Short mmCIF file of C-alpha atoms in Angstrom, two decimals:
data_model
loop_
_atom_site.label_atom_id
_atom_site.label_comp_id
_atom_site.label_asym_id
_atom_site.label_seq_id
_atom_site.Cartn_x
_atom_site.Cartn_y
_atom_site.Cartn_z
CA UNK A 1 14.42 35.10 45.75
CA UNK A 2 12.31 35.92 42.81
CA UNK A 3 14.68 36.01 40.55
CA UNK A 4 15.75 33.08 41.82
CA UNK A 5 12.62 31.62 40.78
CA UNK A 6 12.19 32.78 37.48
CA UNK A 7 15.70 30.99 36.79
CA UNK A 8 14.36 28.07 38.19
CA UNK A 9 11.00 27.76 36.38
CA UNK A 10 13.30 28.85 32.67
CA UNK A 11 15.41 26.16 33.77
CA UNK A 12 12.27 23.90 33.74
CA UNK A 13 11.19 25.18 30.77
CA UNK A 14 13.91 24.47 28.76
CA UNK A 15 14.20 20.82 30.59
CA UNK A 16 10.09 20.43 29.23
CA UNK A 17 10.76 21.89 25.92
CA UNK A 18 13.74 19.36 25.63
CA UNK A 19 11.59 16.58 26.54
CA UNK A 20 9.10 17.22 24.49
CA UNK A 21 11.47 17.44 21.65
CA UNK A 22 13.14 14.05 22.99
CA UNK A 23 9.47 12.61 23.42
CA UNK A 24 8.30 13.66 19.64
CA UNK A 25 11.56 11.95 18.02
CA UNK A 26 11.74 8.96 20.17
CA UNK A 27 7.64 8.59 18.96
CA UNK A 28 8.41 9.11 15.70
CA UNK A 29 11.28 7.00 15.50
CA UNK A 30 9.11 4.38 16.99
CA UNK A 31 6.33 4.59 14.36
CA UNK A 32 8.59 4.63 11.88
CA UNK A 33 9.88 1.32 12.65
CA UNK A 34 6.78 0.06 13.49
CA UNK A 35 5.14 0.61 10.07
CA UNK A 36 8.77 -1.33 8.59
CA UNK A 37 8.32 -4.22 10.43
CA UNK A 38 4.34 -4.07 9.41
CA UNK A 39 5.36 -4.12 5.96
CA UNK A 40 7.86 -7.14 6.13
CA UNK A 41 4.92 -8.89 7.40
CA UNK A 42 2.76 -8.15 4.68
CA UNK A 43 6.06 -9.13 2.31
CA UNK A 44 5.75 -12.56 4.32
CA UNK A 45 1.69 -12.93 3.58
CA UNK A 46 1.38 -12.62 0.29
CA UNK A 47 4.57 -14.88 -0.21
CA UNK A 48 2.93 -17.42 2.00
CA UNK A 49 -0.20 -16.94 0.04
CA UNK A 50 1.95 -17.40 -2.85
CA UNK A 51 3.26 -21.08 -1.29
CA UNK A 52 -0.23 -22.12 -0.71
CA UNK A 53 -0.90 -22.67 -4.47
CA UNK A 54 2.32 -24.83 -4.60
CA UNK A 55 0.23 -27.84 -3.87
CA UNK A 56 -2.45 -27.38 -6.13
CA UNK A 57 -0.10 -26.07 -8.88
CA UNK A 58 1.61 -29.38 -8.54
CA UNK A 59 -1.23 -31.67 -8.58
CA UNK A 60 -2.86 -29.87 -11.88
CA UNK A 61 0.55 -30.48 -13.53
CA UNK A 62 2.12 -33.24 -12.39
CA UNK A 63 0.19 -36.12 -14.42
CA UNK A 64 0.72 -33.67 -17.72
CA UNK A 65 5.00 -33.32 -17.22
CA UNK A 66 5.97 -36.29 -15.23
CA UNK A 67 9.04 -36.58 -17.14
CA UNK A 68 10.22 -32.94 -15.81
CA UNK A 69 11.52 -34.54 -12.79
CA UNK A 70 14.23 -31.66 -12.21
CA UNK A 71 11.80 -28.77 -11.69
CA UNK A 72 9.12 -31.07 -9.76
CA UNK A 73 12.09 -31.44 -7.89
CA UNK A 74 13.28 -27.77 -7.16
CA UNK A 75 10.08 -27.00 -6.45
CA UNK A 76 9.25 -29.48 -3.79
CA UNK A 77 12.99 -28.47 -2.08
CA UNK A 78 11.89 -24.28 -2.79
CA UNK A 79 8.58 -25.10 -1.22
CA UNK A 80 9.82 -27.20 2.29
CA UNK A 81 12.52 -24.56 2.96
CA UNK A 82 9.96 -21.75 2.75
CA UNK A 83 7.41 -23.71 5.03
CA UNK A 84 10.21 -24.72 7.90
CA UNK A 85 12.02 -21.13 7.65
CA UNK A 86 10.78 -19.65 10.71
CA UNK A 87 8.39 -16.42 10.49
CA UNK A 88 9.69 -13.12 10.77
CA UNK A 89 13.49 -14.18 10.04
CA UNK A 90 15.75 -12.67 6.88
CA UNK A 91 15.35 -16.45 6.10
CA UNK A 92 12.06 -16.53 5.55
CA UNK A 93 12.29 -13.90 2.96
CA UNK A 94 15.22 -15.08 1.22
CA UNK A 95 13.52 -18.33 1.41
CA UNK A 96 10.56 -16.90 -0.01
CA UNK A 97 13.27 -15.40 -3.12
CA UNK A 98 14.32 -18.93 -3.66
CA UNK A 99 10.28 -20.21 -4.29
CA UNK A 100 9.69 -17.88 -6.79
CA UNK A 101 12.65 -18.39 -8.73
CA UNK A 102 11.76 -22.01 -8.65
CA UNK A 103 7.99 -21.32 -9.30
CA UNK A 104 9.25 -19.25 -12.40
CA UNK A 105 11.75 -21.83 -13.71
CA UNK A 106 8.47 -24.36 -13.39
CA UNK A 107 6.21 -21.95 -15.31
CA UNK A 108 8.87 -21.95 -18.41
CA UNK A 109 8.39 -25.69 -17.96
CA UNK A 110 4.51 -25.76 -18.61
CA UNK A 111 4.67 -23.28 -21.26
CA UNK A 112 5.78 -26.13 -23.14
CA UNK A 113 3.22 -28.51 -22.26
CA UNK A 114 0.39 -27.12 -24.57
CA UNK A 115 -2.00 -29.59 -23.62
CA UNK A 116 -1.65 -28.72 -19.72
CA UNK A 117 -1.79 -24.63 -21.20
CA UNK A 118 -5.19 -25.03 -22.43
CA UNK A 119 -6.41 -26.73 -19.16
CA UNK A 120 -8.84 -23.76 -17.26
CA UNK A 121 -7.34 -25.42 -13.66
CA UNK A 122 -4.17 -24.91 -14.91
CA UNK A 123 -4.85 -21.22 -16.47
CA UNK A 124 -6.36 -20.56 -13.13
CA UNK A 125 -3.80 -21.33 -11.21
CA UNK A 126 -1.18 -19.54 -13.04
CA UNK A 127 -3.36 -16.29 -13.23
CA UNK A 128 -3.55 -16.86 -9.21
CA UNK A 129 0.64 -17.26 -9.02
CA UNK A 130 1.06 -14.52 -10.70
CA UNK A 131 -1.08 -12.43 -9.10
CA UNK A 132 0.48 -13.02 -5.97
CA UNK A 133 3.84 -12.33 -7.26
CA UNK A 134 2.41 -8.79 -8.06
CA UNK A 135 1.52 -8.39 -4.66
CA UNK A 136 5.07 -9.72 -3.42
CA UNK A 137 5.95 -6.61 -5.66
CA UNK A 138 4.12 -4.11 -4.39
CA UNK A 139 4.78 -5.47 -0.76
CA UNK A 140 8.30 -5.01 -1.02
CA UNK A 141 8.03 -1.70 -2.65
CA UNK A 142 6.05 -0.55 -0.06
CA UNK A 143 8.99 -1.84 2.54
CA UNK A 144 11.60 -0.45 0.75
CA UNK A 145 9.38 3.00 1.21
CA UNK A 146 8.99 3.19 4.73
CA UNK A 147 12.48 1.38 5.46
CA UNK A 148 14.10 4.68 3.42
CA UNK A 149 11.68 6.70 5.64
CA UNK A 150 12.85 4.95 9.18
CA UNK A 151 16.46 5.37 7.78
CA UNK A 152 16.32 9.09 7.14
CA UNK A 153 15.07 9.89 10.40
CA UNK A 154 17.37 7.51 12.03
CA UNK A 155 20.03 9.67 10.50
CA UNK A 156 19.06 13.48 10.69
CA UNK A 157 19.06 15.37 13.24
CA UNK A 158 17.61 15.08 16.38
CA UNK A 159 16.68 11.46 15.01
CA UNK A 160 20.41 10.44 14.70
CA UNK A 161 20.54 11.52 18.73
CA UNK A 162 18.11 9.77 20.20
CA UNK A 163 18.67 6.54 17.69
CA UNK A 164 22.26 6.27 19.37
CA UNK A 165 20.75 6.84 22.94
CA UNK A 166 18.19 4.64 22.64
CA UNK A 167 19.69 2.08 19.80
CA UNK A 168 17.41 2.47 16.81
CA UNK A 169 19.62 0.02 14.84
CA UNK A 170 19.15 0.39 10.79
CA UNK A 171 17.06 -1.79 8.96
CA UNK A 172 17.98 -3.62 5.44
CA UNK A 173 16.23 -2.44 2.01
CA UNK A 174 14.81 -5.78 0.87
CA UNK A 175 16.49 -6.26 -1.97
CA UNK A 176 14.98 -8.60 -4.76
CA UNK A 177 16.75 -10.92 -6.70
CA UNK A 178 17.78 -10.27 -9.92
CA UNK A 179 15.14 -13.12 -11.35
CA UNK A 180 11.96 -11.37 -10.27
CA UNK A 181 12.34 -8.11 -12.52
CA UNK A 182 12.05 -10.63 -15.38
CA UNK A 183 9.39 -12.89 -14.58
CA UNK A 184 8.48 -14.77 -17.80
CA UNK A 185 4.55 -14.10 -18.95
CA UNK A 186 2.96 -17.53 -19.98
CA UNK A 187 1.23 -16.76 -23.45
CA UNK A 188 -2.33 -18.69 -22.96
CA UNK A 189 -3.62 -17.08 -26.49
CA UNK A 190 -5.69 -19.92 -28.06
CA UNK B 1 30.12 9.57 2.00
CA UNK B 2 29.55 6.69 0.00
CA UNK B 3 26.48 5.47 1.70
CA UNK B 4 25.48 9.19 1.54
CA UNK B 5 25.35 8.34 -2.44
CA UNK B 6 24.05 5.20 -2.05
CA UNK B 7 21.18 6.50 0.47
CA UNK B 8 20.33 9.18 -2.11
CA UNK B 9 20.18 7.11 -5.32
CA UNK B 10 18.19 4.41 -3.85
CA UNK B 11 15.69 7.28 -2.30
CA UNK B 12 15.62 8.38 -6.33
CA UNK B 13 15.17 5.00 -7.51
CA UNK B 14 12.24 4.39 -4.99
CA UNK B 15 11.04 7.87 -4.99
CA UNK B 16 11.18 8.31 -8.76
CA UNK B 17 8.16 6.01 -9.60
CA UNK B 18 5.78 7.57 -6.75
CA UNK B 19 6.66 10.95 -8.50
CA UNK B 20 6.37 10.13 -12.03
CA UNK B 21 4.03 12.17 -14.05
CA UNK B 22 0.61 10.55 -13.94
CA UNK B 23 -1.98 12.74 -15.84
CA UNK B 24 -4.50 13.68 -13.38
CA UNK B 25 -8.22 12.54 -13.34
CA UNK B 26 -10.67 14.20 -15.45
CA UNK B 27 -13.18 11.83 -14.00
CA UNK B 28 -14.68 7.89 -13.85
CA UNK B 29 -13.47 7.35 -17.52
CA UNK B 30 -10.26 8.78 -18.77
CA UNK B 31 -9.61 8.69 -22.43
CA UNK B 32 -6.08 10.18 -22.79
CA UNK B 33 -5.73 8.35 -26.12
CA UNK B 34 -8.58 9.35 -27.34
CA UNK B 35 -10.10 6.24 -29.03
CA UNK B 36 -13.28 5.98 -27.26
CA UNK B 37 -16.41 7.85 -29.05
CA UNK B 38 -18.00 10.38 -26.83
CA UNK B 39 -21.49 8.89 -26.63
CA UNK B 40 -19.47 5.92 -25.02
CA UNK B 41 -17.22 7.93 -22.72
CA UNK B 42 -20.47 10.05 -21.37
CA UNK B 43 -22.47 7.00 -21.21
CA UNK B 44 -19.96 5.21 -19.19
CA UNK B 45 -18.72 8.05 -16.63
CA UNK B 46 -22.80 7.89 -16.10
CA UNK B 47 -22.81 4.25 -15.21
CA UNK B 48 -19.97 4.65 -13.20
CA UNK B 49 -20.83 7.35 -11.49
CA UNK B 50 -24.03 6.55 -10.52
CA UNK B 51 -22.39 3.40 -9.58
CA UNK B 52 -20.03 5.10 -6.92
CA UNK B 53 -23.50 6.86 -5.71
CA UNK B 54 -25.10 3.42 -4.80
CA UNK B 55 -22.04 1.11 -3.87
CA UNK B 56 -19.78 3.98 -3.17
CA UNK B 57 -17.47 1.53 -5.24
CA UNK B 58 -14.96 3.82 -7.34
CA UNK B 59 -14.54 2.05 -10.75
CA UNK B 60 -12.58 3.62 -13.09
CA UNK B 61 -11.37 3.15 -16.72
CA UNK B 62 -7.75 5.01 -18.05
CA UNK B 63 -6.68 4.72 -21.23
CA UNK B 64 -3.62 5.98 -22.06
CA UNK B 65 -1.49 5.83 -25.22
CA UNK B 66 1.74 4.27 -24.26
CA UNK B 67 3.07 2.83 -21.07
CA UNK B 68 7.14 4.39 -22.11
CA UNK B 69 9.54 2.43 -20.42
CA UNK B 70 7.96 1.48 -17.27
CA UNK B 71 6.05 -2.13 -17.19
CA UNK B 72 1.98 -2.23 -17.19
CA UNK B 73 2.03 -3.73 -12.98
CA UNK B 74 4.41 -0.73 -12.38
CA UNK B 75 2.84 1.77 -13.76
CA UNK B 76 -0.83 0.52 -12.76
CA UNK B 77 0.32 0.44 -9.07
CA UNK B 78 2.28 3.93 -9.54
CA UNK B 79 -1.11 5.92 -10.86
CA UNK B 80 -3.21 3.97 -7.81
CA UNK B 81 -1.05 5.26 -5.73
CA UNK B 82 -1.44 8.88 -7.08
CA UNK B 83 -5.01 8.54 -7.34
CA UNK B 84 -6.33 6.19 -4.86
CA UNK B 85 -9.67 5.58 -5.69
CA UNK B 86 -12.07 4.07 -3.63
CA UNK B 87 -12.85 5.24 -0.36
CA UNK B 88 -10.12 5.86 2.29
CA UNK B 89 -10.76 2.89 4.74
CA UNK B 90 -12.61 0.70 2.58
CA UNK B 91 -10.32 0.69 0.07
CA UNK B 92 -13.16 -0.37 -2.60
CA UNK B 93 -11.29 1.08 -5.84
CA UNK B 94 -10.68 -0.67 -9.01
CA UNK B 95 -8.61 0.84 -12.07
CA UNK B 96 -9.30 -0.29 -15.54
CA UNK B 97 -5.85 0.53 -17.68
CA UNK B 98 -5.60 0.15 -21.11
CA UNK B 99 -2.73 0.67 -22.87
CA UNK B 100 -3.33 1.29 -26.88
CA UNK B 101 0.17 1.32 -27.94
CA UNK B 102 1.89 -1.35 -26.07
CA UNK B 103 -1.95 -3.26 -26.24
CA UNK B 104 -1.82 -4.74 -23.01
CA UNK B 105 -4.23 -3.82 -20.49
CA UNK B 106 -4.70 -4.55 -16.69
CA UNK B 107 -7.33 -4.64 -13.68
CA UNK B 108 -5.89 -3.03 -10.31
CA UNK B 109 -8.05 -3.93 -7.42
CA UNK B 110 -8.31 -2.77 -4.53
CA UNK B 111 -7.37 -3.98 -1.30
CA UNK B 112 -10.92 -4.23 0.04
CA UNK B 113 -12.64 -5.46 -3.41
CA UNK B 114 -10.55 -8.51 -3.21
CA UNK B 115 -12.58 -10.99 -1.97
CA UNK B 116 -15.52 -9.28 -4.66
CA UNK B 117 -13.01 -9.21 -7.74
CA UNK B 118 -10.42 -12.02 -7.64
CA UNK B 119 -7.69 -12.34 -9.62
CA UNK B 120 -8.97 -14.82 -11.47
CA UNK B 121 -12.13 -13.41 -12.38
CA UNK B 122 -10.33 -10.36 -13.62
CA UNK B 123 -8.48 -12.25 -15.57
CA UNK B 124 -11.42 -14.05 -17.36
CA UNK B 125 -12.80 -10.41 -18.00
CA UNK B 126 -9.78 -9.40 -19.81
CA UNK B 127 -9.32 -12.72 -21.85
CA UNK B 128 -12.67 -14.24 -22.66
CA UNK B 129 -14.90 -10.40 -22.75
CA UNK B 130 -12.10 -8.00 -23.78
CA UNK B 131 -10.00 -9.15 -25.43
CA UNK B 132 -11.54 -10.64 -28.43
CA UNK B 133 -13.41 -7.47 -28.96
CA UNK B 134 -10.04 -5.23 -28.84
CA UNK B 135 -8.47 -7.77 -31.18
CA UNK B 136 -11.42 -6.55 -33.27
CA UNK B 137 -10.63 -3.03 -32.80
CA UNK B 138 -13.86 -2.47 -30.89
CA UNK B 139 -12.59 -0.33 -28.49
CA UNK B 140 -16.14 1.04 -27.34
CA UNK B 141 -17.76 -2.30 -27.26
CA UNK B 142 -14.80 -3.76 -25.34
CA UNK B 143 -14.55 -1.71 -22.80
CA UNK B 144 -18.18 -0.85 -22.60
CA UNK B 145 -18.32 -4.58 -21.59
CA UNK B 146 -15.58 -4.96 -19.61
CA UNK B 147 -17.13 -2.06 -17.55
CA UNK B 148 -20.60 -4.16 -17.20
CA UNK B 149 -18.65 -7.12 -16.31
CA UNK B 150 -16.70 -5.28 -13.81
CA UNK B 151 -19.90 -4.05 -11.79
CA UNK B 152 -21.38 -7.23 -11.96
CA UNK B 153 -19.13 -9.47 -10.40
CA UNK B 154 -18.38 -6.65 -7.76
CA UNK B 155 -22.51 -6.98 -7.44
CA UNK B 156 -22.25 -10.94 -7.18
CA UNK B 157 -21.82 -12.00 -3.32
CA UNK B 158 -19.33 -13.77 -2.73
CA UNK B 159 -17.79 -15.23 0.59
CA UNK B 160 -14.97 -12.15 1.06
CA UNK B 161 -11.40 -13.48 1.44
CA UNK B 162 -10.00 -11.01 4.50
CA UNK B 163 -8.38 -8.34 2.77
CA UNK B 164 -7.80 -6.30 5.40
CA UNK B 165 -4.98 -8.13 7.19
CA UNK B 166 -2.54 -6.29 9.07
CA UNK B 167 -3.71 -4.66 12.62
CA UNK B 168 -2.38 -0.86 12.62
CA UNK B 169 -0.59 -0.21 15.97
CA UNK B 170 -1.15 3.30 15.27
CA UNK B 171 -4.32 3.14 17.00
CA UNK B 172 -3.44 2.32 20.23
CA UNK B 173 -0.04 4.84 20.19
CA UNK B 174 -2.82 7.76 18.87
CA UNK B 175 -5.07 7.10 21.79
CA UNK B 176 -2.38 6.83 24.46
CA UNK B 177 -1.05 10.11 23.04
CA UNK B 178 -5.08 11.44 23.36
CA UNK B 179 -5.25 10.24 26.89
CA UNK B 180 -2.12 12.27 27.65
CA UNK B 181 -3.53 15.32 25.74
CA UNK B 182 -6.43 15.00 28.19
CA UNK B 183 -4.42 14.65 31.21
CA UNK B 184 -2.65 17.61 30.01
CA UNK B 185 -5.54 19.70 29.54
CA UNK B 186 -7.05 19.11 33.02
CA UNK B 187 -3.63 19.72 34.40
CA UNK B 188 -3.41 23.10 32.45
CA UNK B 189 -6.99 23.92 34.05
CA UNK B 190 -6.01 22.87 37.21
CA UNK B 191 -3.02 25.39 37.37
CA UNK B 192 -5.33 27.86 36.18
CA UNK B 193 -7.80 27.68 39.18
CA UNK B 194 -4.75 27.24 41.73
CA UNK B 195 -3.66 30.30 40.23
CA UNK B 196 -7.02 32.37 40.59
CA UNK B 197 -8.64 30.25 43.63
CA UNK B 198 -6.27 32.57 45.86
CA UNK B 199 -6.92 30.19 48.77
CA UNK B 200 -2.79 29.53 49.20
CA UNK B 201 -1.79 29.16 52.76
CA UNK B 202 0.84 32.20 53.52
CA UNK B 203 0.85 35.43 51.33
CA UNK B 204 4.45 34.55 50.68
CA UNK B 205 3.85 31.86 48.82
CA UNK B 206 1.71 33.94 46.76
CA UNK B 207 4.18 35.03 44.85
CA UNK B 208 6.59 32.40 43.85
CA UNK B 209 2.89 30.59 43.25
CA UNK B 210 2.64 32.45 39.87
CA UNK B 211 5.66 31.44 38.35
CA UNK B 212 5.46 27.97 39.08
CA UNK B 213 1.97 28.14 37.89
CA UNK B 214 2.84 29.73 35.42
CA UNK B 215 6.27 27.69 34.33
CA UNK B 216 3.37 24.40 35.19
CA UNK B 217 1.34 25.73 32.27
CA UNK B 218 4.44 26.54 29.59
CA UNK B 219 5.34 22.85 30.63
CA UNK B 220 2.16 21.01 30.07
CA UNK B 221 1.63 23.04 26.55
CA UNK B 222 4.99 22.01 25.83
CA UNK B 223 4.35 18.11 26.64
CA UNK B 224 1.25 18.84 25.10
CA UNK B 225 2.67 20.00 21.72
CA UNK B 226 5.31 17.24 21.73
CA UNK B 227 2.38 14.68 22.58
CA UNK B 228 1.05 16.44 19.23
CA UNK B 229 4.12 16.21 17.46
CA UNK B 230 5.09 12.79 18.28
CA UNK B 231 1.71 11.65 16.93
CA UNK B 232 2.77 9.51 13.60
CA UNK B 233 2.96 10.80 10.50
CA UNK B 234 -0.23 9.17 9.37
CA UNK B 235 -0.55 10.80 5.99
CA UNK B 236 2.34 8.45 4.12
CA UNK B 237 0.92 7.24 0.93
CA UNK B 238 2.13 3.66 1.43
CA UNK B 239 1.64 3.33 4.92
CA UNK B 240 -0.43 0.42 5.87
CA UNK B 241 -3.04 1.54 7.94
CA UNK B 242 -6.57 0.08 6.48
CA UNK B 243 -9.17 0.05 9.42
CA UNK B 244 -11.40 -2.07 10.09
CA UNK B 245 -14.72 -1.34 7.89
CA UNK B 246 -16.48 0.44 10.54
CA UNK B 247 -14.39 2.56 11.00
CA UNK B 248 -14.88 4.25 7.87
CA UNK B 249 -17.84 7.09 7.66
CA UNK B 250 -20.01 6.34 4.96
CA UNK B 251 -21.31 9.78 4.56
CA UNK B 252 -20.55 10.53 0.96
CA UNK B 253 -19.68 14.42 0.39
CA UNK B 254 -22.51 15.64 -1.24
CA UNK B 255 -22.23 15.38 -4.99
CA UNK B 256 -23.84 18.00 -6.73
CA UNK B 257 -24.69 17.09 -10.38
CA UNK B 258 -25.38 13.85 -11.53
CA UNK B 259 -23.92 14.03 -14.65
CA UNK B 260 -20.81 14.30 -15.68
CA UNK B 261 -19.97 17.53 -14.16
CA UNK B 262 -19.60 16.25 -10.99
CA UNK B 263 -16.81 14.93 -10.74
CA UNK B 264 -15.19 15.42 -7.07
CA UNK B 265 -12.34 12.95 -6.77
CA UNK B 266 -11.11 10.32 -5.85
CA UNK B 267 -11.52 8.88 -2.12
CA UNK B 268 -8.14 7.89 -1.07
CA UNK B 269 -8.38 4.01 -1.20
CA UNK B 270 -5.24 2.28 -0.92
CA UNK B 271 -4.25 -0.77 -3.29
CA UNK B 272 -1.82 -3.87 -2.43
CA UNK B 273 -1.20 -5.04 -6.30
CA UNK B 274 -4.72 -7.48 -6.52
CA UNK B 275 -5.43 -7.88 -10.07
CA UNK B 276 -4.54 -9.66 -13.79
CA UNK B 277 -2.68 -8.09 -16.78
CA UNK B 278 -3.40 -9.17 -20.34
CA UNK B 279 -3.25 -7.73 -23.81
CA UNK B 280 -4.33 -8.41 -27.17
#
């Protein structure tokens, strides 16, 4: 009977120990994702902060380059597909890709305009455009990061078990368009 | 085995600029190039960190001599990310880079400064108070103001933009995972007593009492330590868990000197790429 017993409660033990092992990967796993999805968020604020300027960007410039019809243009169609895309999609972001290659092809457009240049709105505004496009940076770095992070514990072991079980599916490294390494730098020296 | 290769060179390629050699902090104003006279340098690790005393703001000013390959945002984010000053929760860093070399410079601020130090207003530093005086070659005088400009906007009030956007979930997984460290505790002291209280009902029972008493305790340290282990990770460097303000404990470790000895380190503020770059 004791013996008995003892089998028994080792039994449970290993059955806790297990669980406890199951519990700490399935929690990990969990945060893990959790922090990826928080960071494709902030990817999505700052390039919603970046679409708020589009209006005032526009209005500072328009009167100065009316001509530039094309890139007024692109920018308008950039800007609606970003606003309709729907938040938290794949669309959003590439969406989001799409605005700032047309917000860079319209800053190579004002660089020409040296009367607009020297206007401070119009400095202003470009200092606050690119500013957000360093924080679309940085946001995506930081996804990349913790994507890489959800990935490698999705694949080693015990991660890659309980990821089958309980259908951790991969996630996508965001990966930026070949335009944004090479975002031209509008030269306001007087 | 090919997205084996792929997994590891994109790890590299993202890993690579986290670990790239950043010198380390010698304290509030590093001159690695060495173009700044002393009296400056002393006088301004002073102001700055007397500065850090009062605000608990952590202003600092690098100087290096060349960026190499890597591109002034890059490399600004990639050394606040080593050093993270500011204090961890408040994020209230800022890094002053300066480039000699490449002469291009750049103000990283940090998440919770903001709303205090826009973009814009960095910018205006670096063109209209910096710049004309590096053009000069007045390195001193240039950064000397660009310093006092610095601390005085971050002095100005202004009507803080919310920096600290994104709601950690990590809070409310940590304190389920307390509440079940708790449970577990009273149920380890629970099996304790039954153990000892000796009050069982027949003497047979006695017996086999132990070792389920004792297999109960094994189990609830071993829920217990996977409770533990499950916690997250919270130590990542990028991981995006800013608190709200109050959560963060303003008692300052107690620096010793007041001069330039005392230099303790950074606070582990975290940055989100706020800022301008310019050059001269």
């Amino acid at each position: 009977m004791k013996n008995f017993l003892i089998i028994l409660s080792l039994i449970g033990l290993v059955v806790f120990l297990f669980m406890g092992a199951v519990i700490g990967s399935y929690n990990n796993l969990v945060s893990l994702r959790n922090q990826a999805q928080t960071q494709e968020a902030q990817i999505e604020a700052q390039m919603q902060r970046r679409a708020d300027l589009i209006p005032n960007v526009v209005e500072a410039t328009k009167g100065g380059m009316a001509q530039e019809k094309t890139v007024f243009a692109s920018i308008a169609k950039a800007y609606a597909l970003f606003q309709n895309a729907p938040s938290g999609s794949t669309d959003k972001l590439a969406a989001g890709d799409q605005l700032g290659s047309a917000i860079r092809g319209y800053l190579v457009v004002v660089q020409q305009y040296p009367q607009l240049k020297s206007l401070d709105l119009v400095r202003d505004l470009t200092t606050e455009l690119e500013g957000t496009e360093n924080r679309i940076s940085v946001a995506r770095q930081r996804y990349n990061e913790s994507v890489l992070a959800y990935n490698q514990a999705r694949q080693s072991f015990p991660g890659s078990l309980i990821a089958g079980f309980f259908n951790f599916q991969p996630i996508p490294l965001f990966q930026a368009d070949s335009g944004s390494k090479t975002a031209p730098k509008i030269n306001f020296s007087k | 085995m090919k997205k084996i290769i792929l997994f590891i060179i994109l790890f590299l390629a993202m890993a690579f600029p986290v670990y790239a050699a950043y010198p380390s902090p010698t304290g509030y104003v590093n001159d690695f190039a060495g173009v700044l006279k002393p009296a400056t340098r002393k006088a301004l690790n002073l102001k700055l960190s007397n500065y850090k005393k009062t605000t608990t703001n952590e202003v600092t000013v690098v100087i290096i001599k060349s960026l190499g390959d890597q591109a002034l945002e890059d490399y600004s984010i990639g050394l606040a990310d080593q050093w993270k000053p500011g204090v961890k929760g408040k994020d209230n860093g800022v890094i002053f880079l300066i480039a000699i070399q490449d002469r291009k410079m750049r103000i990283e601020v940090g998440r919770g400064l903001e709303g205090n130090l826009t973009d814009v207003q960095s910018q205006h530093i670096l063109d209209d108070i910096v710049k004309p005086q590096f053009r000069d070659g007045n390195y001193d005088q240039g950064v000397t103001d660009g310093v006092n400009s610095i601390i005085s906007t971050l002095n100005t009030p202004q009507a803080s933009t919310s920096a600290s956007s994104n709601a950690s979930d990590n809070s409310g997984v940590l304190s389920i995972l307390f509440i079940l460290l708790i449970i577990g505790v009273i149920g380890f002291a629970v099996f304790l007593l039954h153990d000892g209280s000796g009050s069982s009902d027949s003497e047979i029972s006695d017996d086999s009492s132990d070792d389920f008493s004792n297999a109960g305790a094994i189990a609830g340290g071993a829920i217990l330590g996977s409770a533990m282990a499950g916690r997250s990770s919270d130590d990542s460097d990028s991981s995006d868990e800013s608190s709200d303000s109050d959560d963060s404990s303003t008692s300052s470790s107690s620096d010793s000197s007041d001069d330039e000895g005392g230099f303790g380190g950074f606070g582990g503020g975290s940055f989100s790429g706020g800022g301008a770059s310019s050059g001269w």
